[in-house]
Amino acid sequence: MPKQRITKEMVVRAAFEIARSEGMEQVMVKNLARRLGCSVQPIYSYCENMDGLRREVVEQTRRFMEEYMAEHIDRDDLFRGTGRAYLRFAKEEPHLFRIFILHQREGISSLEDLYRTETNPHVAEFIAAKLKISIPQAKRLHLNMLIYTIGIGTIFSVTTPGISAEEIYAQQEAAYDAFLLQAVNGEA
């Protein structure tokens, strides 16, 4: 039987699958070789170092999450639907959620920097129009919900046997109501 030729794409895909099922900490050369049914040599030939491979896994995780979000967002309620889809992702794909949330972000020195790099600039306009509030109020609401959803999603992704989705969604709705009131009243 001819030997299977291992490609860089196969290595990256195997690394992504290991990260998805077991966590990024299990993306190691020996685990990749076992998954691919090969020696460690082809892996070393494609990966200058494991940090580079892990960056590729983070990028593949980002693409996977974008596709997931597009499939799971409630288009009739985009703002709430996005938050719920993030939480659903945290529950269904806990390892990928942690990779996405916990990867290093360069050039971030304020919450405004975080907001600018992690969100679509048109979302605040959409929220403002939908809720009939100003764009600064919409940005404040969106940033607060972004921070809150990341936090509660992280809790959701690391608890065993797990907090019920109903409890998490109810907590998210309570936070939304409080943050909306805060944004409308102009409180910091």
Backbone as a printed PyTorch tensor [residue, N CA C, xyz], in Angstrom:
tensor([[[  0.8510,  -1.1770,   0.0000],
         [  0.0000,   0.0000,   0.0000],
         [  0.8980,   1.2410,   0.0000]],

        [[  0.6140,   2.2210,  -0.8940],
         [  1.4550,   3.4240,  -0.9250],
         [  1.2550,   4.2610,   0.3270]],

        [[  2.3400,   4.9500,   0.7070],
         [  2.2630,   5.8290,   1.8690],
         [  1.3590,   7.0160,   1.5740]],

        [[  0.6050,   7.4140,   2.5880],
         [ -0.2290,   8.6060,   2.4500],
         [  0.6770,   9.8320,   2.5580]],

        [[  0.5020,  10.7900,   1.6510],
         [  1.2900,  12.0140,   1.6960],
         [  0.5940,  12.9780,   2.6600]],

        [[  1.3060,  13.3940,   3.6770],
         [  0.7800,  14.3280,   4.6690],
         [  1.0020,  15.7390,   4.1480]],

        [[ -0.0560,  16.5300,   4.1390],
         [  0.0510,  17.9160,   3.6810],
         [ -0.0750,  18.8640,   4.8740]],

        [[  0.3190,  20.0990,   4.6520],
         [  0.1820,  21.1040,   5.7050],
         [ -1.2860,  21.2630,   6.0880]],

        [[ -2.1800,  21.2430,   5.1070],
         [ -3.6100,  21.3760,   5.3860],
         [ -4.0990,  20.2450,   6.2910]],

        [[ -3.5840,  19.0310,   6.0630],
         [ -3.9620,  17.8970,   6.9070],
         [ -3.4880,  18.1120,   8.3450]],

        [[ -2.2930,  18.6590,   8.5010],
         [ -1.7430,  18.9150,   9.8310],
         [ -2.5920,  19.9610,  10.5460]],

        [[ -2.9110,  21.0550,   9.8520],
         [ -3.7150,  22.1170,  10.4590],
         [ -5.1020,  21.5890,  10.8120]],

        [[ -5.6920,  20.8190,   9.9140],
         [ -7.0360,  20.2640,  10.1730],
         [ -7.0010,  19.3200,  11.3820]],

        [[ -5.9860,  18.4880,  11.4530],
         [ -5.8640,  17.5780,  12.5980],
         [ -5.6730,  18.3690,  13.8920]],

        [[ -4.8680,  19.4180,  13.8400],
         [ -4.6580,  20.2590,  15.0260],
         [ -5.9730,  20.9010,  15.4550]],

        [[ -6.7400,  21.3990,  14.4860],
         [ -8.0390,  21.9980,  14.7900],
         [ -8.9740,  20.9700,  15.4340]],

        [[ -9.0250,  19.7680,  14.8980],
         [ -9.9120,  18.7280,  15.4460],
         [ -9.5000,  18.3250,  16.8600]],

        [[ -8.2060,  18.2520,  17.1040],
         [ -7.7360,  17.9510,  18.4610],
         [ -8.1340,  19.0910,  19.3980]],

        [[ -7.8950,  20.3210,  18.9780],
         [ -8.2640,  21.4810,  19.8080],
         [ -9.7560,  21.5030,  20.0590]],

        [[-10.5410,  21.1690,  19.0670],
         [-12.0030,  21.1780,  19.1890],
         [-12.4950,  20.1240,  20.1760]],

        [[-11.9200,  18.9510,  20.1280],
         [-12.4170,  17.8650,  20.9770],
         [-11.7380,  17.7830,  22.3400]],

        [[-10.4760,  18.2500,  22.4290],
         [ -9.7200,  18.0590,  23.6650],
         [ -9.1470,  19.3370,  24.2600]],

        [[ -9.1240,  20.4160,  23.4890],
         [ -8.5470,  21.6650,  23.9630],
         [ -7.2000,  21.9400,  23.3220]],

        [[ -6.8550,  23.2170,  23.2550],
         [ -5.6110,  23.6420,  22.6090],
         [ -4.3840,  23.0340,  23.2800]],

        [[ -4.4580,  22.8090,  24.5830],
         [ -3.2970,  22.2530,  25.2830],
         [ -2.9260,  20.8530,  24.7980]],

        [[ -3.8330,  20.1720,  24.0960],
         [ -3.5460,  18.8370,  23.5670],
         [ -2.9950,  18.8710,  22.1350]],

        [[ -2.8580,  20.0570,  21.5710],
         [ -2.2660,  20.1850,  20.2340],
         [ -0.7520,  20.0750,  20.4030]],

        [[ -0.2860,  18.8330,  20.3290],
         [  1.1320,  18.5140,  20.4770],
         [  1.5410,  17.6120,  19.3230]],

        [[  2.8140,  17.6230,  18.9980],
         [  3.3180,  16.8680,  17.8540],
         [  2.9500,  15.3910,  17.9670]],

        [[  3.1300,  14.7910,  19.1290],
         [  2.8450,  13.3570,  19.2490],
         [  1.3570,  13.0730,  19.0250]],

        [[  0.4720,  13.9650,  19.4940],
         [ -0.9600,  13.7670,  19.2760],
         [ -1.3350,  13.9640,  17.8090]],

        [[ -0.6800,  14.9150,  17.1550],
         [ -0.9170,  15.1170,  15.7250],
         [ -0.4630,  13.8970,  14.9250]],

        [[  0.7120,  13.3810,  15.2390],
         [  1.2300,  12.2000,  14.5390],
         [  0.2830,  11.0170,  14.7260]],

        [[ -0.1990,  10.8240,  15.9280],
         [ -1.1350,   9.7260,  16.1900],
         [ -2.4240,   9.9300,  15.3800]],

        [[ -2.9500,  11.1490,  15.3880],
         [ -4.1970,  11.4410,  14.6650],
         [ -4.0350,  11.2160,  13.1690]],

        [[ -2.8640,  11.5960,  12.6350],
         [ -2.6160,  11.4740,  11.1990],
         [ -2.0650,  10.1080,  10.7980]],

        [[ -1.6790,   9.2960,  11.7830],
         [ -1.1240,   7.9790,  11.4810],
         [  0.2210,   8.0730,  10.7820]],

        [[  1.0560,   8.9830,  11.2720],
         [  2.3680,   9.1630,  10.6520],
         [  3.4060,   9.3880,  11.7470]],

        [[  4.6450,   9.5280,  11.3200],
         [  5.6980,   9.8690,  12.2700],
         [  5.6240,  11.3680,  12.5520]],

        [[  6.4450,  11.8280,  13.4490],
         [  6.4590,  13.2580,  13.7670],
         [  7.1660,  14.0760,  12.6840]],

        [[  7.9640,  13.4430,  11.8300],
         [  8.7600,  14.1540,  10.8250],
         [  7.9230,  15.0310,   9.9000]],

        [[  6.8130,  14.5380,   9.3020],
         [  6.0470,  15.4200,   8.4190],
         [  5.4720,  16.6410,   9.1480]],

        [[  5.1630,  16.4720,  10.3990],
         [  4.6000,  17.5800,  11.1780],
         [  5.6700,  18.6490,  11.3800]],

        [[  6.8650,  18.2130,  11.7550],
         [  7.9570,  19.1660,  11.9320],
         [  8.3140,  19.8580,  10.6170]],

        [[  8.1540,  19.1620,   9.5000],
         [  8.5180,  19.7930,   8.2270],
         [  7.5400,  20.8980,   7.8400]],

        [[  6.3030,  20.8370,   8.3190],
         [  5.3090,  21.8710,   8.0070],
         [  5.1840,  22.9350,   9.0800]],

        [[  5.5930,  22.6130,  10.2650],
         [  5.4170,  23.5410,  11.3830],
         [  6.7760,  24.0140,  11.8620]],

        [[  7.0500,  25.2750,  11.6080],
         [  8.3010,  25.8460,  12.0840],
         [  8.3670,  25.7340,  13.6040]],

        [[  7.2140,  26.0080,  14.2420],
         [  7.0970,  25.8250,  15.6810],
         [  5.6190,  25.6630,  16.0350]],

        [[  5.3380,  25.2060,  17.2140],
         [  3.9570,  24.9480,  17.6120],
         [  3.1600,  26.2430,  17.7620]],

        [[  3.8210,  27.3490,  18.0880],
         [  3.1060,  28.6200,  18.2010],
         [  2.4770,  29.0130,  16.8610]],

        [[  3.2220,  28.8060,  15.7840],
         [  2.6870,  29.0990,  14.4530],
         [  1.4860,  28.2240,  14.1310]],

        [[  1.5770,  26.9450,  14.4660],
         [  0.4540,  26.0290,  14.2350],
         [ -0.7470,  26.4370,  15.0890]],

        [[ -0.4950,  26.8050,  16.3250],
         [ -1.5980,  27.2340,  17.1990],
         [ -2.2620,  28.5010,  16.6640]],

        [[ -1.4730,  29.4080,  16.0910],
         [ -2.0700,  30.6110,  15.4730],
         [ -2.9890,  30.2140,  14.3180]],

        [[ -2.5750,  29.2060,  13.5600],
         [ -3.4310,  28.7360,  12.4620],
         [ -4.7070,  28.0980,  13.0120]],

        [[ -4.6050,  27.4080,  14.1340],
         [ -5.8010,  26.8360,  14.7680],
         [ -6.7250,  27.9490,  15.2450]],

        [[ -6.1590,  29.0080,  15.8160],
         [ -6.9770,  30.1510,  16.2450],
         [ -7.6940,  30.7560,  15.0440]],

        [[ -6.9960,  30.9100,  13.9380],
         [ -7.6140,  31.4730,  12.7270],
         [ -8.7170,  30.5470,  12.2070]],

        [[ -8.4780,  29.2550,  12.2030],
         [ -9.5080,  28.3190,  11.7520],
         [-10.6970,  28.3410,  12.7180]],

        [[-10.4320,  28.5130,  14.0050],
         [-11.5000,  28.6270,  14.9980],
         [-12.3320,  29.8740,  14.7280]],

        [[-11.6760,  30.9800,  14.4090],
         [-12.4000,  32.2160,  14.0890],
         [-13.3300,  32.0090,  12.8940]],

        [[-12.8200,  31.3640,  11.8480],
         [-13.6520,  31.1030,  10.6600],
         [-14.8200,  30.1770,  11.0060]],

        [[-14.5380,  29.1430,  11.7910],
         [-15.5800,  28.2070,  12.2010],
         [-16.6690,  28.9430,  12.9900]],

        [[-16.2390,  29.8080,  13.9030],
         [-17.2010,  30.5470,  14.7200],
         [-18.0360,  31.4910,  13.8610]],

        [[-17.4210,  32.1550,  12.8960],
         [-18.1820,  33.0390,  12.0080],
         [-19.2720,  32.2620,  11.2710]],

        [[-18.9290,  31.0800,  10.7690],
         [-19.9140,  30.2470,  10.0770],
         [-21.0080,  29.7890,  11.0460]],

        [[-20.6000,  29.3940,  12.2310],
         [-21.5610,  28.9540,  13.2460],
         [-22.5340,  30.0870,  13.5720]],

        [[-21.9930,  31.2670,  13.7990],
         [-22.8430,  32.4010,  14.1560],
         [-23.8170,  32.7250,  13.0250]],

        [[-23.3430,  32.7010,  11.8020],
         [-24.2150,  32.9940,  10.6600],
         [-25.3710,  31.9970,  10.5790]],

        [[-25.1070,  30.7440,  10.9420],
         [-26.1480,  29.7120,  10.8950],
         [-27.1150,  29.7800,  12.0760]],

        [[-26.6860,  30.3190,  13.2100],
         [-27.4800,  30.2240,  14.4360],
         [-28.0830,  31.5360,  14.9400]],

        [[-27.8040,  32.6390,  14.2840],
         [-28.3550,  33.9260,  14.7310],
         [-29.8260,  34.0080,  14.3630]],

        [[-30.6120,  34.5010,  15.2850],
         [-32.0280,  34.7760,  15.0330],
         [-32.0920,  36.0820,  14.2460]],

        [[-32.3880,  35.9960,  12.9880],
         [-32.3820,  37.1750,  12.1140],
         [-33.5050,  38.1490,  12.4360]],

        [[-34.5290,  37.6900,  13.1590],
         [-35.6190,  38.5840,  13.5540],
         [-35.2600,  39.4130,  14.7810]],

        [[-34.2180,  39.0170,  15.5020],
         [-33.7790,  39.7350,  16.6880],
         [-32.2530,  39.6380,  16.7410]],

        [[-31.5900,  40.3430,  15.8190],
         [-30.1480,  40.1980,  15.6310],
         [-29.3280,  40.4600,  16.8850]],

        [[-29.6640,  41.5050,  17.6290],
         [-28.8520,  41.8500,  18.7910],
         [-28.9260,  40.7540,  19.8560]],

        [[-30.1200,  40.4250,  20.2890],
         [-30.2620,  39.3500,  21.2810],
         [-29.8430,  38.0090,  20.6880]],

        [[-30.1910,  37.8170,  19.4270],
         [-29.8600,  36.5580,  18.7700],
         [-28.3700,  36.3010,  18.7110]],

        [[-27.5830,  37.3570,  18.5430],
         [-26.1310,  37.2040,  18.5240],
         [-25.6270,  36.7520,  19.8930]],

        [[-26.1290,  37.3850,  20.9430],
         [-25.7290,  36.9910,  22.2970],
         [-26.0980,  35.5550,  22.6020]],

        [[-27.2890,  35.1700,  22.2150],
         [-27.7210,  33.7790,  22.4410],
         [-26.8820,  32.7990,  21.6250]],

        [[-26.5520,  33.1820,  20.3980],
         [-25.7300,  32.3030,  19.5630],
         [-24.3320,  32.1350,  20.1660]],

        [[-23.7600,  33.2090,  20.7270],
         [-22.4680,  33.0950,  21.4160],
         [-22.5700,  32.1030,  22.5700]],

        [[-23.6410,  32.2140,  23.3380],
         [-23.7940,  31.3070,  24.4760],
         [-24.0160,  29.8710,  24.0220]],

        [[-24.7690,  29.7060,  22.9570],
         [-24.9870,  28.3550,  22.4160],
         [-23.6540,  27.7760,  21.9430]],

        [[-22.8510,  28.6050,  21.2900],
         [-21.5310,  28.1690,  20.8460],
         [-20.6870,  27.7510,  22.0460]],

        [[-20.7330,  28.5330,  23.1250],
         [-19.9750,  28.2110,  24.3420],
         [-20.3830,  26.8500,  24.8880]],

        [[-21.6600,  26.5490,  24.8290],
         [-22.1700,  25.2800,  25.3480],
         [-21.8090,  24.1150,  24.4250]],

        [[-22.0010,  24.2970,  23.1370],
         [-21.7990,  23.2030,  22.1830],
         [-20.3350,  22.9900,  21.8090]],

        [[-19.5640,  24.0400,  21.8240],
         [-18.1500,  23.9720,  21.4170],
         [-17.2770,  24.6260,  22.4830]],

        [[-17.2600,  24.0750,  23.7050],
         [-16.5570,  24.7680,  24.7980],
         [-15.0650,  24.9790,  24.5500]],

        [[-14.3920,  24.0210,  23.9440],
         [-12.9560,  24.1930,  23.6940],
         [-12.7140,  25.2910,  22.6680]],

        [[-13.5030,  25.3100,  21.6040],
         [-13.3410,  26.3510,  20.5880],
         [-13.7190,  27.7200,  21.1370]],

        [[-14.7450,  27.7780,  21.9610],
         [-15.1300,  29.0490,  22.5700],
         [-13.9660,  29.6030,  23.3810]],

        [[-13.3490,  28.7660,  24.2000],
         [-12.2230,  29.2340,  25.0100],
         [-11.0500,  29.6640,  24.1350]],

        [[-10.7940,  28.9290,  23.0460],
         [ -9.7210,  29.3310,  22.1240],
         [-10.0380,  30.7000,  21.5390]],

        [[-11.2750,  30.8810,  21.0840],
         [-11.6670,  32.1460,  20.4720],
         [-11.5730,  33.2950,  21.4730]],

        [[-12.0840,  33.0920,  22.6630],
         [-12.1230,  34.1560,  23.6590],
         [-10.7340,  34.4350,  24.2430]],

        [[ -9.9620,  33.3940,  24.4900],
         [ -8.7120,  33.5560,  25.2250],
         [ -7.4770,  33.7680,  24.3580]],

        [[ -7.6170,  33.8000,  23.0380],
         [ -6.4100,  34.0180,  22.2280],
         [ -5.8920,  35.4420,  22.4380]],

        [[ -4.5960,  35.5810,  22.2830],
         [ -3.9220,  36.8700,  22.4840],
         [ -4.4010,  37.8830,  21.4520]],

        [[ -4.7440,  39.0660,  21.9080],
         [ -5.1550,  40.1550,  21.0300],
         [ -4.1240,  41.2770,  21.1590]],

        [[ -3.4720,  41.5750,  20.0570],
         [ -2.4220,  42.5950,  20.0410],
         [ -3.0280,  43.9800,  19.8540]],

        [[ -2.3910,  44.9870,  20.4310],
         [ -2.7770,  46.3730,  20.2080],
         [ -4.0290,  46.8120,  20.9450]],

        [[ -4.4020,  46.1060,  21.9710],
         [ -5.5910,  46.4550,  22.7480],
         [ -5.1260,  47.0560,  24.0710]],

        [[ -5.4620,  48.3440,  24.2830],
         [ -5.0840,  48.9750,  25.5460],
         [ -6.2670,  49.6640,  26.2140]],

        [[ -7.4620,  49.4780,  25.6530],
         [ -8.6640,  50.0450,  26.2610],
         [ -9.8790,  49.2320,  25.8210]],

        [[-10.9710,  49.4320,  26.5310],
         [-12.2050,  48.7680,  26.1200],
         [-12.6880,  49.2970,  24.7680]],

        [[-12.4060,  50.5600,  24.4800],
         [-12.7470,  51.1200,  23.1620],
         [-11.9790,  50.3810,  22.0610]],

        [[-10.6860,  50.0800,  22.2980],
         [ -9.9010,  49.3040,  21.3350],
         [-10.5280,  47.9220,  21.1370]],

        [[-10.8900,  47.2870,  22.2270],
         [-11.5190,  45.9670,  22.1600],
         [-12.8090,  46.0420,  21.3510]],

        [[-13.6340,  47.0250,  21.6550],
         [-14.9110,  47.1810,  20.9590],
         [-14.6850,  47.3900,  19.4570]],

        [[-13.7490,  48.2270,  19.1180],
         [-13.4780,  48.5430,  17.7190],
         [-12.9760,  47.3240,  16.9490]],

        [[-12.1440,  46.4890,  17.5900],
         [-11.5760,  45.3370,  16.8860],
         [-12.4940,  44.1140,  16.8860]],

        [[-13.3910,  44.0020,  17.8540],
         [-14.2110,  42.7960,  17.9910],
         [-15.6240,  42.9330,  17.4280]],

        [[-16.0030,  44.1290,  16.9990],
         [-17.3750,  44.2990,  16.5310],
         [-17.4080,  44.9190,  15.1470]],

        [[-18.5220,  44.7450,  14.4960],
         [-18.7800,  45.3820,  13.2120],
         [-19.1890,  46.8220,  13.4940]],

        [[-18.6060,  47.7930,  12.8070],
         [-18.9200,  49.1960,  13.1030],
         [-20.3830,  49.5680,  12.8680]],

        [[-21.1040,  48.7820,  12.1030],
         [-22.4970,  49.0940,  11.8060],
         [-23.4740,  48.5510,  12.8470]],

        [[-22.9810,  47.7190,  13.7580],
         [-23.8750,  47.1290,  14.7570],
         [-24.4780,  48.2040,  15.6570]],

        [[-23.6690,  49.1530,  16.0950],
         [-24.2020,  50.2160,  16.9700],
         [-25.2800,  51.0130,  16.2470]],

        [[-25.0720,  51.2630,  14.9570],
         [-26.0980,  51.9750,  14.1850],
         [-27.3920,  51.1640,  14.1240]],

        [[-27.2550,  49.8730,  13.9040],
         [-28.4200,  48.9830,  13.8510],
         [-29.1600,  48.9820,  15.1930]],

        [[-28.3990,  48.8290,  16.2850],
         [-28.9990,  48.8090,  17.6210],
         [-29.6990,  50.1320,  17.9050]],

        [[-29.0510,  51.2440,  17.5710],
         [-29.6280,  52.5680,  17.8070],
         [-30.9610,  52.7090,  17.0760]],

        [[-30.9940,  52.3140,  15.8250],
         [-32.2330,  52.4260,  15.0460],
         [-33.3110,  51.5000,  15.5890]],

        [[-32.9360,  50.2780,  15.9190],
         [-33.9010,  49.2760,  16.3980],
         [-34.5100,  49.6800,  17.7430]],

        [[-33.6690,  50.1910,  18.6470],
         [-34.1370,  50.5210,  19.9990],
         [-34.4930,  52.0020,  20.1620]],

        [[-34.2730,  52.7780,  19.0820],
         [-34.5600,  54.2190,  19.1140],
         [-33.7770,  54.9220,  20.2240]],

        [[-32.4690,  54.6520,  20.2210],
         [-31.5510,  55.3050,  21.1490],
         [-30.4150,  55.9030,  20.3210]],

        [[-29.5820,  56.7240,  20.9470],
         [-28.4670,  57.3450,  20.2230],
         [-27.3760,  56.3100,  19.9440]],

        [[-26.4980,  56.6270,  19.0110],
         [-25.3840,  55.7280,  18.7010],
         [-24.4460,  55.5760,  19.9010]],

        [[-24.0980,  56.6590,  20.6390],
         [-23.2730,  56.4410,  21.8430],
         [-23.9640,  55.5350,  22.8680]],

        [[-25.2710,  55.6700,  23.0330],
         [-25.9960,  54.7840,  23.9520],
         [-25.9550,  53.3460,  23.4380]],

        [[-26.1180,  53.1790,  22.1380],
         [-26.0850,  51.8410,  21.5450],
         [-24.7040,  51.2070,  21.7140]],

        [[-23.6360,  52.0010,  21.5270],
         [-22.2830,  51.4800,  21.7200],
         [-22.0700,  51.0460,  23.1640]],

        [[-22.5430,  51.8650,  24.1030],
         [-22.3970,  51.5250,  25.5250],
         [-23.1270,  50.2110,  25.8260]],

        [[-24.3520,  50.0910,  25.3430],
         [-25.1250,  48.8640,  25.5460],
         [-24.4170,  47.6730,  24.9090]],

        [[-23.9570,  47.8410,  23.6910],
         [-23.3120,  46.7480,  22.9800],
         [-22.0150,  46.3180,  23.6700]],

        [[-21.1990,  47.2790,  24.0860],
         [-19.9580,  46.9430,  24.7840],
         [-20.2520,  46.2090,  26.0830]],

        [[-21.2070,  46.7080,  26.8570],
         [-21.5550,  46.0360,  28.1100],
         [-22.0340,  44.6140,  27.8590]],

        [[-22.8610,  44.4290,  26.8360],
         [-23.3500,  43.0840,  26.5460],
         [-22.2420,  42.1870,  25.9990]],

        [[-21.3100,  42.7650,  25.2370],
         [-20.1680,  41.9980,  24.7470],
         [-19.3440,  41.4740,  25.9210]],

        [[-19.0160,  42.3580,  26.8360],
         [-18.2270,  41.9640,  28.0120],
         [-18.9920,  40.9390,  28.8440]],

        [[-20.2570,  41.1940,  29.0780],
         [-21.0640,  40.2890,  29.8980],
         [-21.1930,  38.9160,  29.2280]],

        [[-21.4580,  38.9090,  27.9350],
         [-21.6500,  37.6370,  27.2350],
         [-20.3610,  36.8310,  27.2010]],

        [[-19.2170,  37.4850,  27.0300],
         [-17.9390,  36.7770,  27.0860],
         [-17.7670,  36.1380,  28.4620]],

        [[-18.0660,  36.9030,  29.4990],
         [-17.9190,  36.3720,  30.8600],
         [-18.8450,  35.2100,  31.1520]],

        [[-20.1250,  35.3920,  30.8760],
         [-21.0740,  34.3230,  31.1900],
         [-20.8860,  33.1360,  30.2470]],

        [[-20.4540,  33.4100,  29.0090],
         [-20.1490,  32.3180,  28.0870],
         [-18.9690,  31.4960,  28.5690]],

        [[-17.9740,  32.1670,  29.1340],
         [-16.8250,  31.4540,  29.6880],
         [-17.2620,  30.5720,  30.8530]],

        [[-18.0960,  31.1120,  31.7240],
         [-18.6320,  30.2990,  32.8280],
         [-19.3900,  29.0990,  32.2730]],

        [[-20.2160,  29.3530,  31.2690],
         [-21.0140,  28.3060,  30.6350],
         [-20.1200,  27.2110,  30.0590]],

        [[-18.9910,  27.5960,  29.4820],
         [-18.1250,  26.6300,  28.7990],
         [-17.2290,  25.8340,  29.7460]],

        [[-17.1220,  26.2460,  31.0050],
         [-16.2010,  25.5470,  31.9130],
         [-16.8880,  24.8670,  33.0920]],

        [[-18.2030,  24.8850,  33.1280],
         [-18.8920,  24.2480,  34.2490],
         [-19.3260,  22.8340,  33.8910]],

        [[-19.2560,  21.9660,  34.8900],
         [-19.6550,  20.5740,  34.7260],
         [-20.5610,  20.1920,  35.8820]],

        [[-21.6500,  19.5510,  35.6960],
         [-22.2200,  19.0810,  34.4330],
         [-22.7630,  20.2010,  33.5700]],

        [[-22.8050,  21.3890,  34.0770],
         [-23.2130,  22.5310,  33.2740],
         [-24.4510,  23.2080,  33.8220]],

        [[-24.4640,  24.5060,  33.6950],
         [-25.6140,  25.3110,  34.0900],
         [-26.6240,  25.2080,  32.9600]],

        [[-27.8960,  25.1750,  33.3000],
         [-28.9040,  25.0240,  32.2530],
         [-28.9110,  26.2430,  31.3370]],

        [[-29.2120,  25.9860,  30.0770],
         [-29.2850,  27.0710,  29.0990],
         [-30.3540,  28.0770,  29.5050]],

        [[-31.4570,  27.5980,  30.0440],
         [-32.5370,  28.5010,  30.4590],
         [-32.0520,  29.4820,  31.5200]],

        [[-31.2870,  28.9890,  32.4930],
         [-30.7670,  29.8610,  33.5470],
         [-29.7830,  30.8880,  32.9700]],

        [[-28.9270,  30.4430,  32.0740],
         [-27.9540,  31.3450,  31.4470],
         [-28.6770,  32.4020,  30.6180]],

        [[-29.6490,  31.9980,  29.8010],
         [-30.3810,  32.9550,  28.9680],
         [-31.1750,  33.9420,  29.8250]],

        [[-31.7630,  33.4710,  30.9180],
         [-32.5020,  34.3720,  31.8120],
         [-31.5490,  35.4030,  32.4220]],

        [[-30.3710,  34.9770,  32.8000],
         [-29.3770,  35.8920,  33.3600],
         [-28.9310,  36.9060,  32.3050]],

        [[-28.7500,  36.4350,  31.0810],
         [-28.3630,  37.3350,  29.9950],
         [-29.4610,  38.3720,  29.7390]],

        [[-30.7200,  37.9590,  29.7860],
         [-31.8410,  38.8950,  29.5820],
         [-31.8900,  39.9340,  30.7050]],

        [[-31.6370,  39.4910,  31.9400],
         [-31.6300,  40.4330,  33.0660],
         [-30.5070,  41.4610,  32.8900]],

        [[-29.3540,  41.0020,  32.4480],
         [-28.2390,  41.9170,  32.2000],
         [-28.5880,  42.8870,  31.0710]],

        [[-29.2120,  42.3800,  30.0260],
         [-29.6290,  43.2370,  28.9020],
         [-30.5570,  44.3470,  29.3910]],

        [[-31.5530,  43.9760,  30.1830],
         [-32.4970,  44.9720,  30.6980],
         [-31.7800,  46.0360,  31.5250]],

        [[-30.8620,  45.5940,  32.3940],
         [-30.1200,  46.5380,  33.2470],
         [-29.2100,  47.4330,  32.4080]],

        [[-28.5080,  46.8500,  31.4450],
         [-27.6030,  47.6430,  30.6090],
         [-28.3710,  48.5950,  29.6940]],

        [[-29.5310,  48.1730,  29.2050],
         [-30.3480,  49.0580,  28.3720],
         [-30.8110,  50.2620,  29.1900]],

        [[-31.2810,  50.0180,  30.3990],
         [-31.7180,  51.1040,  31.2750],
         [-30.5520,  52.0480,  31.5590]],

        [[-29.3990,  51.4860,  31.8270],
         [-28.2090,  52.2840,  32.0770],
         [-27.8260,  53.1260,  30.8580]],

        [[-27.8820,  52.5350,  29.6720],
         [-27.5370,  53.2580,  28.4480],
         [-28.5080,  54.3860,  28.1650]],

        [[-29.7900,  54.1160,  28.3490],
         [-30.8330,  55.1160,  28.0870],
         [-30.7330,  56.2740,  29.0740]],

        [[-30.4180,  55.9520,  30.3290],
         [-30.3200,  56.9910,  31.3710],
         [-28.9790,  57.7070,  31.3480]],

        [[-28.0650,  57.2550,  30.4930],
         [-26.7710,  57.9350,  30.3550],
         [-25.8200,  57.6800,  31.4960]],

        [[-26.0270,  56.6180,  32.2570],
         [-25.1400,  56.3100,  33.3730],
         [-23.8790,  55.6630,  32.8260]],

        [[-22.7810,  55.8580,  33.5310],
         [-21.5000,  55.2980,  33.0760],
         [-21.3860,  53.8260,  33.3250]]])
